[in-house]
XYZ file of C-alpha atoms in Angstrom:
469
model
C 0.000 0.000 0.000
C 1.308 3.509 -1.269
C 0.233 6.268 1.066
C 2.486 9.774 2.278
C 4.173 9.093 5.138
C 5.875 13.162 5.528
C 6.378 16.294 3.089
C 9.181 18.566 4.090
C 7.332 21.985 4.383
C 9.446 24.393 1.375
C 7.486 21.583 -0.985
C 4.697 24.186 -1.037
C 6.837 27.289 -2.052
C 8.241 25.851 -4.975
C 6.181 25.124 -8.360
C 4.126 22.266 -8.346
C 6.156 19.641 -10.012
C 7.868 18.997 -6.769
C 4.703 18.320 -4.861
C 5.054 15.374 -5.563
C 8.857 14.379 -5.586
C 9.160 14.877 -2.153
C 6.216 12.176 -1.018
C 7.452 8.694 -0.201
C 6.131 5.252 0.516
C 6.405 2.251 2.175
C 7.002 1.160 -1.552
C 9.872 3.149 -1.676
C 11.611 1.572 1.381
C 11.175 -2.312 -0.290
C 12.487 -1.183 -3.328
C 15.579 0.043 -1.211
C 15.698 3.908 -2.917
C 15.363 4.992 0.987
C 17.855 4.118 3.969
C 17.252 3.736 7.399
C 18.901 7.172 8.121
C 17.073 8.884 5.024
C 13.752 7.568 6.692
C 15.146 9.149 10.015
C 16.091 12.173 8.345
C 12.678 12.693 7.020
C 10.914 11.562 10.034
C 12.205 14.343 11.984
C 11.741 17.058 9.114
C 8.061 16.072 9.759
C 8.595 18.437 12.622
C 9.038 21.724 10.121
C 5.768 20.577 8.611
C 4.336 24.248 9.572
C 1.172 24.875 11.792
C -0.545 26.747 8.066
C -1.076 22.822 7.306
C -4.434 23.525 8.942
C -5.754 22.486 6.097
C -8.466 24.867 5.806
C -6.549 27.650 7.260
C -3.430 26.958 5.071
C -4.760 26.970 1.957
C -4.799 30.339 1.593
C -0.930 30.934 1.703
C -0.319 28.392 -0.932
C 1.356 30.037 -3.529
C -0.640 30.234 -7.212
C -0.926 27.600 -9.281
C 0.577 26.915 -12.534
C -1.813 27.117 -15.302
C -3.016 23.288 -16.374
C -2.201 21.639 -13.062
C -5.530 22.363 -10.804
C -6.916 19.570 -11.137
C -3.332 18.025 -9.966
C -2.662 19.993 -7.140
C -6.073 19.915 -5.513
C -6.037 16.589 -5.404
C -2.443 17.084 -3.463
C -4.217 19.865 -1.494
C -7.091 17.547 -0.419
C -5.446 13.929 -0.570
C -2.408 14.993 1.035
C -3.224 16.981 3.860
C -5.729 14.920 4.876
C -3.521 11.937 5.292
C -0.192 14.083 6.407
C -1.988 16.093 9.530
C -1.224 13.227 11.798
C 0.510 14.568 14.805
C 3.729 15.253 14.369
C 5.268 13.517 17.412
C 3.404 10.233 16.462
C 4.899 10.896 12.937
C 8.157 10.819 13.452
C 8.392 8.056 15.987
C 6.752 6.234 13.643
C 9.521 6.947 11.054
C 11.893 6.291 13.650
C 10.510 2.529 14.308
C 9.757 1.629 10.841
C 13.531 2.637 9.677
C 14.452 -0.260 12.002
C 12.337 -2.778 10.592
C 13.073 -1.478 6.724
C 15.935 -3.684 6.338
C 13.903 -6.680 7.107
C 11.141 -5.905 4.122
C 13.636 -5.061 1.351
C 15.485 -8.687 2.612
C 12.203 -11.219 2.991
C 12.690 -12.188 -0.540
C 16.266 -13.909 -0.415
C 14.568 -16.420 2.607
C 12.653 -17.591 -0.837
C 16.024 -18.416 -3.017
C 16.431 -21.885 -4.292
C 15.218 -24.585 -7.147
C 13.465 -26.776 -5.450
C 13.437 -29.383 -8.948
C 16.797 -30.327 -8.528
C 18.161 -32.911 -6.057
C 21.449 -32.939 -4.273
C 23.010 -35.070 -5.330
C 22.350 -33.508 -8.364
C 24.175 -30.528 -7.345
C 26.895 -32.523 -5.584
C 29.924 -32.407 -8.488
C 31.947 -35.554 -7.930
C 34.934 -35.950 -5.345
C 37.975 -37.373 -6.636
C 40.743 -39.215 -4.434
C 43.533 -37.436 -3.558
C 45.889 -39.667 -4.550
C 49.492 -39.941 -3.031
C 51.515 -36.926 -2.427
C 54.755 -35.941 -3.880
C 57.710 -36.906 -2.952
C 58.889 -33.761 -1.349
C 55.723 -33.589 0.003
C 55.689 -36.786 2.065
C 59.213 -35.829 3.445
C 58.346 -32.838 4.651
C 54.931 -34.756 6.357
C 58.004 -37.301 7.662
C 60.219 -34.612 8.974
C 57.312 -32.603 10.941
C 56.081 -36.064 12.652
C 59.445 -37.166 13.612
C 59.992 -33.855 15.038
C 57.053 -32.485 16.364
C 57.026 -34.810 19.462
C 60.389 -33.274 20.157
C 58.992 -29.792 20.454
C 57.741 -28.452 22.987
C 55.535 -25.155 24.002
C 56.847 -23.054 27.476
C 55.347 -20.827 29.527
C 56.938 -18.144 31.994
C 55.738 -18.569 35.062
C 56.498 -16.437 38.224
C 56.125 -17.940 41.713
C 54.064 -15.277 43.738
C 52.184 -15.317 47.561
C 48.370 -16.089 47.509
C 46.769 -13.375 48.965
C 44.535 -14.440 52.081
C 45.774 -17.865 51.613
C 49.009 -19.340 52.641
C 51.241 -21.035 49.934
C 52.254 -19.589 46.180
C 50.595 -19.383 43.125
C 52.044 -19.123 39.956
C 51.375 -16.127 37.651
C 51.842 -16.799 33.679
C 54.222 -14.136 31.902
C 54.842 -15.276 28.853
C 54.800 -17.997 26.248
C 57.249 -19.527 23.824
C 58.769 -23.000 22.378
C 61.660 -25.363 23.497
C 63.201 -28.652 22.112
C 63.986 -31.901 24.105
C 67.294 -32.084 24.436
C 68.254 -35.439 25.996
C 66.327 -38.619 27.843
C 66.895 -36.771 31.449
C 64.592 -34.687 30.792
C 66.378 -31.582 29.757
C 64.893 -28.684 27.968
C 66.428 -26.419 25.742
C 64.953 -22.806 24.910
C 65.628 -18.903 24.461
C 67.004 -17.174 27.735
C 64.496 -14.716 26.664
C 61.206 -16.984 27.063
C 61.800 -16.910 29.863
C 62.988 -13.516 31.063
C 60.517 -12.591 33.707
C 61.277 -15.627 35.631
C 65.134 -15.061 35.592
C 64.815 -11.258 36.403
C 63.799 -12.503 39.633
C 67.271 -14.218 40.439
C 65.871 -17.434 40.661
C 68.153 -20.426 42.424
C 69.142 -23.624 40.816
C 66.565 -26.376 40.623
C 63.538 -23.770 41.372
C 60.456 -23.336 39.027
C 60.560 -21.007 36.107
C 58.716 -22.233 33.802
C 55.467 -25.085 33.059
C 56.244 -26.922 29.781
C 53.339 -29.049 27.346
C 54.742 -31.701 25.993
C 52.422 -33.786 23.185
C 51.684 -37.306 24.078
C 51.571 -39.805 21.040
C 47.824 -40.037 21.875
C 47.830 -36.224 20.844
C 47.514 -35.079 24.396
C 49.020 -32.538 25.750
C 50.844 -33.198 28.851
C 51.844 -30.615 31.549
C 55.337 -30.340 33.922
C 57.231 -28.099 36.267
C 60.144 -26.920 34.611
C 63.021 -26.040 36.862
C 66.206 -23.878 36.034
C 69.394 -25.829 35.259
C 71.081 -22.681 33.636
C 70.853 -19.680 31.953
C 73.557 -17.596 29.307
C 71.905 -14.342 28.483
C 75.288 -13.532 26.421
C 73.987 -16.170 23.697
C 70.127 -16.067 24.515
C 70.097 -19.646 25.582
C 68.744 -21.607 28.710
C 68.190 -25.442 29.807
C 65.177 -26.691 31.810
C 64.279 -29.847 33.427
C 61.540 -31.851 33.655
C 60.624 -34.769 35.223
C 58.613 -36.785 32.484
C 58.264 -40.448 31.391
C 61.041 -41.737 29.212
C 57.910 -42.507 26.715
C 57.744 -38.792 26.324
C 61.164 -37.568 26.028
C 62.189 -37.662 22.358
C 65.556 -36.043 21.935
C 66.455 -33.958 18.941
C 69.342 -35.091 16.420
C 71.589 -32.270 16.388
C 73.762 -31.419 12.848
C 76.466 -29.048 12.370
C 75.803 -25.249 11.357
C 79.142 -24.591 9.834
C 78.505 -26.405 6.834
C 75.111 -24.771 5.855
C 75.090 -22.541 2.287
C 72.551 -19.781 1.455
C 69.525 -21.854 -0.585
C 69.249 -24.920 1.101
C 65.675 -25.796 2.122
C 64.985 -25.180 6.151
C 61.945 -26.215 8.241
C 61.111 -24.169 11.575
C 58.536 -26.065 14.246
C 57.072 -23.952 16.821
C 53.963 -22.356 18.625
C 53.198 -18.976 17.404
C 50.761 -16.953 18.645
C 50.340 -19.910 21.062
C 49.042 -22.292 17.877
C 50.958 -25.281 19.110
C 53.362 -27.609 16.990
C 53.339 -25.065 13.791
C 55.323 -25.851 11.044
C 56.828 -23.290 8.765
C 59.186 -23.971 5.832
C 61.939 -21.923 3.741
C 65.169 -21.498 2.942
C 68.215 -20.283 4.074
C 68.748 -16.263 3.191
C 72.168 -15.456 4.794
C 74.647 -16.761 7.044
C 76.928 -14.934 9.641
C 74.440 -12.303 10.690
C 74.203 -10.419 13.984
C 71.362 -11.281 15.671
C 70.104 -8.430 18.236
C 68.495 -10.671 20.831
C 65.744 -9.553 23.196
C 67.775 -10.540 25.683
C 69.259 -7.187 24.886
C 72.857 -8.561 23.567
C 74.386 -9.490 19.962
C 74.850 -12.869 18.415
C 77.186 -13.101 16.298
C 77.229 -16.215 13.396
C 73.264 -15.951 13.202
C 71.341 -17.928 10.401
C 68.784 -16.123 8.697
C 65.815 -18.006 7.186
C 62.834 -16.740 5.109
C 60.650 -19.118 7.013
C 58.147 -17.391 8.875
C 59.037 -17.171 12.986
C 56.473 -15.297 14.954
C 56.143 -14.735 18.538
C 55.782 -17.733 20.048
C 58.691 -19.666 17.585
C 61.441 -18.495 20.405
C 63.152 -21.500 21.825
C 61.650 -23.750 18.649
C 63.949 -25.861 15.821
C 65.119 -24.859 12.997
C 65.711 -27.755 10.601
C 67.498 -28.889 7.627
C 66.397 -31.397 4.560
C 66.847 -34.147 6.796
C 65.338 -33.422 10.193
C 68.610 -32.278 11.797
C 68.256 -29.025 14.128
C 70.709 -26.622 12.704
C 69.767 -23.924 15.018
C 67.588 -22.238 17.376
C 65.126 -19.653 16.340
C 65.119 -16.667 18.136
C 64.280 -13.359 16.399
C 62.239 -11.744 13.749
C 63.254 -8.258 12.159
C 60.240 -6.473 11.265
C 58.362 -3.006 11.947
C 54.703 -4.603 12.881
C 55.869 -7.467 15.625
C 55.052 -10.342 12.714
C 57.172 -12.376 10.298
C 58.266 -9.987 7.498
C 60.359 -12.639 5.932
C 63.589 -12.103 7.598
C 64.123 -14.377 11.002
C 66.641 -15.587 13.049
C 68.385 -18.639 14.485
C 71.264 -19.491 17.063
C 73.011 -21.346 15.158
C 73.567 -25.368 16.379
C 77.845 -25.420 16.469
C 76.942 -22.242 19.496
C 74.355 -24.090 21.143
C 76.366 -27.588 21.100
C 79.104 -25.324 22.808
C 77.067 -23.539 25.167
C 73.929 -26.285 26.304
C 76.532 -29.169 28.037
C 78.572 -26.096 29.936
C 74.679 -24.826 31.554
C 73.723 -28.384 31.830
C 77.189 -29.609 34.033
C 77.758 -25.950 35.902
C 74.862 -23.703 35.389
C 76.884 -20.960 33.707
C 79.170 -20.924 30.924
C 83.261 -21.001 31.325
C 84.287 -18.060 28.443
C 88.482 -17.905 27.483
C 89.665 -14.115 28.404
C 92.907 -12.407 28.910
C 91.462 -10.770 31.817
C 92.545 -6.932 30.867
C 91.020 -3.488 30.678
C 90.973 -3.205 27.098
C 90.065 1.060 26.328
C 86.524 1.777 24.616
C 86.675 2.452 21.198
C 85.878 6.122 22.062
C 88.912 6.210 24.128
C 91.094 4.839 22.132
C 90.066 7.214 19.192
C 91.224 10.094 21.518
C 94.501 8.767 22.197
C 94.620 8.630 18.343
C 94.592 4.646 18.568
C 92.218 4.121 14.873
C 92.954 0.418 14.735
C 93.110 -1.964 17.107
C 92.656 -2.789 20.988
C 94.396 -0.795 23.713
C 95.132 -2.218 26.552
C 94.300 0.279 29.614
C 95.509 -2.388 32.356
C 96.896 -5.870 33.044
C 96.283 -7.278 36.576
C 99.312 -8.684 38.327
C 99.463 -12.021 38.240
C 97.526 -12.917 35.870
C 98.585 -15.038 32.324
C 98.690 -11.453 30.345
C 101.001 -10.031 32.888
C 103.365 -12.909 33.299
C 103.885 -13.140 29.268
C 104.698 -9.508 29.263
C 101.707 -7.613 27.698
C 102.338 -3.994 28.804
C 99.447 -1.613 30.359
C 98.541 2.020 29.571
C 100.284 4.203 32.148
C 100.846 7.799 32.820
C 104.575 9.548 32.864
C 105.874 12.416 34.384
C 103.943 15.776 34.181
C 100.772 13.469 33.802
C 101.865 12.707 30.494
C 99.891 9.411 28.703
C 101.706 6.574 27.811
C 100.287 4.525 25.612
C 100.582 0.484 26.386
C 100.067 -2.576 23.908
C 97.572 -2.283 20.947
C 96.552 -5.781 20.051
C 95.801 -5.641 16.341
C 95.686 -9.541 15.883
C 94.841 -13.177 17.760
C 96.564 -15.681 15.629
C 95.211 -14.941 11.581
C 92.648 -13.248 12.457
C 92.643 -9.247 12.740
C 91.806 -7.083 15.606
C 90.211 -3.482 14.717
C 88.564 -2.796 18.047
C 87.587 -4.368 21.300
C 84.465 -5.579 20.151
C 86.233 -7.840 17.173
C 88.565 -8.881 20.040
C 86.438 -10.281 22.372
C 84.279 -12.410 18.990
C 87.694 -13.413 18.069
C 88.063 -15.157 21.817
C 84.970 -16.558 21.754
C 86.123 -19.338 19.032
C 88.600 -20.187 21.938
C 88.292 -22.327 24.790
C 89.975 -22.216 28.391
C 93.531 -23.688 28.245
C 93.926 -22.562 24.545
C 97.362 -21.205 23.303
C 97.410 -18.238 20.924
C 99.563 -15.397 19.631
C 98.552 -12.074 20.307
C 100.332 -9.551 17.504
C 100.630 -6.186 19.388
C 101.760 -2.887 18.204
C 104.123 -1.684 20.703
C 106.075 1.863 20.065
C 106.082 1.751 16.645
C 106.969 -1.856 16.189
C 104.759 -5.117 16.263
C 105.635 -8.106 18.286
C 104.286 -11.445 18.950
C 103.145 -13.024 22.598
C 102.384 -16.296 23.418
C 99.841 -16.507 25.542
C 97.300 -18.946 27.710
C 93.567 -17.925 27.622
C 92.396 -18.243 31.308
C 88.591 -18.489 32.223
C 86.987 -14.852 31.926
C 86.477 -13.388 35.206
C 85.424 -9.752 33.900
């Protein structure tokens, strides 16, 4: 049913072919030319309709008529007013309701879609078998259930007192990924997963951390996961749980120093908390400085184009044949998500580092044990290449094979000490390269220090002692 709902009020000062443009219907609504906020909008212009719509009274200011349309507007006169001098309060709330229940009358006739003369199986197209996969394919499937059992998701937990209540309860900080490491139960993972736990100074053997492991039923099971040790230096740190042997699946662990730029890489993991993710790439560059959020530089990093989210830290990263050939650890983006460029410890650091936190908690690092000048230092004493050495403590294995200190003269006059400029082969430009050169060492190691001393260069045998600074 057509019938005027409102007409805005300057309809009757203009000529008489807009006396009826401006008159809508319920017909208009269905056929979706009016919104819910045009019917609003409309609804309350009912309120300028002006008092002169008396009907009787307002004729009278109606402007004249355009000869040939009398008949036309009279009928508007008449018809219109009749039907429009509602109140105006009970007009526009009744605009106000029905552009609410518009939407439902211009949708009713989608409910009525369909052909009922067909069946469904006639409109069923046919499902073919899937067939075997590819080769690659089912290795990849191989690799991820070999190695997801292996993986397992972490959570940082922080031991705090129950209010009203006596005992502790633990308080979840974080979340991140770890790898089974050997049939005792140890559990290998980013230092940085579990941060908030060690910022507390947590003892030996106390609980950091709850770790899921999956079942082979595809359960997940939960343990306490206690702190064996912790290297912030190289963003690493062993657990321990106390699990069934049925459970503990160790990792096969392959060498990083053979790995080129191209070869396919796999990364398991629980982003986002999604557990047992898998993630595949390749290898993008090798020997890359990996800013930790442990807050310290790796050097030797692998980066991989396989996406690592939050929630990957602590996870495998895999080669062709299911070795781990690193630890992933970081992501380099703007947004907080893979952009295509992540990170891994790689495996020849973490074979070095895990047995040292598993058999003493900390790691033993070769030093010389002397003040070596910051580069900003050394730039000012014109030193440009090389590592000055500010002092030597007596009695130590840098003082007993001769290396001389910085010292002051007479009149407070510097005197510069030993620049090393080499370990071995390998060049020394400041004291950063120096102490990435020592790292390759071990305790007990011999080497050859090549210092610039005056304006000569010798050579000096020396012992690397365990670092103590």
């Amino acid at each position: 049913m057509d019938f005027p709902i409102a007409m805005p009020a300057r309809a009757f000062s203009r000529p008489s072919r807009y006396y009826t443009s401006h008159i809508f219907s319920l017909k208009a609504f269905s056929d979706g030319r009016y919104g819910r906020r045009e019917l609003a909008f409309r609804g309350l212009r009912a309120f300028r309709i002006p008092e002169r719509l008396n009907c009787e009274k307002s004729c009278k200011h109606i402007p004249p008529i355009e000869s040939g349309n009398e008949g036309i507007v009279e009928n508007i006169y008449h018809g219109v007013c009749s039907q429009i001098i509602l109140s105006n309060r009970r007009l526009f709330f009744f605009s106000m309701m029905f552009s609410y229940l518009a939407p439902s009358f211009r949708y009713l006739s989608a409910y009525a879609l369909g052909d009922p003369t067909v069946t469904i199986e006639e409109v069923t197209p046919p499902v073919s078998p899937t067939g075997k996969l590819y080769p690659s394919e089912e290795r990849t499937v191989e690799l991820f259930e070999r190695n997801t059992y292996s993986v397992v998701n972490i959570f940082d937990v922080t031991l705090r007192p129950q209010l009203n209540m006596t005992g502790m309860v633990e308080v979840p900080e974080g979340n991140g990924s770890g790898i089974v490491w050997d049939e005792q139960g140890h559990i290998v993972t980013n230092y940085h997963v579990i941060g908030n736990a060690l910022s507390k100074n947590p003892s030996r053997n106390q609980v950091v951390a709850r770790v899921n492991i999956l079942a082979s039923d595809g359960v997940q099971k939960s343990f306490e996961g206690t702190l064996v040790g912790a290297d912030r230096t190289k963003d690493l740190a062993v657990l321990k749980i106390d699990a069934p042997n049925e459970l503990l699946r160790p990792v096969e662990v392959g060498k990083s120093s053979t790995l080129k730029v191209g070869q396919r890489c796999l990364a398991i993991g629980n982003p986002f908390g999604f557990d047992h993710t898998l993630t595949a790439g390749v290898l993008s560059g090798l020997n890359r400085e990996i800013f930790s959020k442990a807050g310290v530089t790796i050097r030797g990093g692998i980066q991989t184009d396989a996406a690592i989210n939050p929630g990957n830290s602590g996870g495998p990263l895999l080669n062709s044949k299911g070795k781990v050939i690193g630890i992933n650890t970081a992501i380099f983006t703007q947004t907080g998500t893979s952009a295509g460029v992540g990170f891994a410890i790689p495996s020849d650091i973490v074979l070095k580092i895990i047995p040292q936190l598993i058999q003493s908690g900390k790691v033993v690092r070769p030093g010389l044990n002397i003040e070596i000048a910051p580069d900003a230092i050394a730039n000012q004493l014109n030193v440009r290449t090389g590592a000055l050495v500010l002092s030597v403590p007596g009695e130590s294995a840098a003082a007993n094979s001769g290396l001389i200190p910085t010292k002051r003269g007479f009149a407070g006059k510097i005197i510069l000490g030993d620049v090393i400029i080499g370990v071995a082969n390998s060049p020394i430009k400041n004291a950063t390269e120096l102490s990435k050169v020592l790292e390759d060492y071990s305790v007990g190691d011999k080497v050859v220090l090549k210092v610039q001393r005056n304006t000569g260069m010798v050579e000096i045998p020396l012992t690397l002692e365990e670092s103590r600074l």
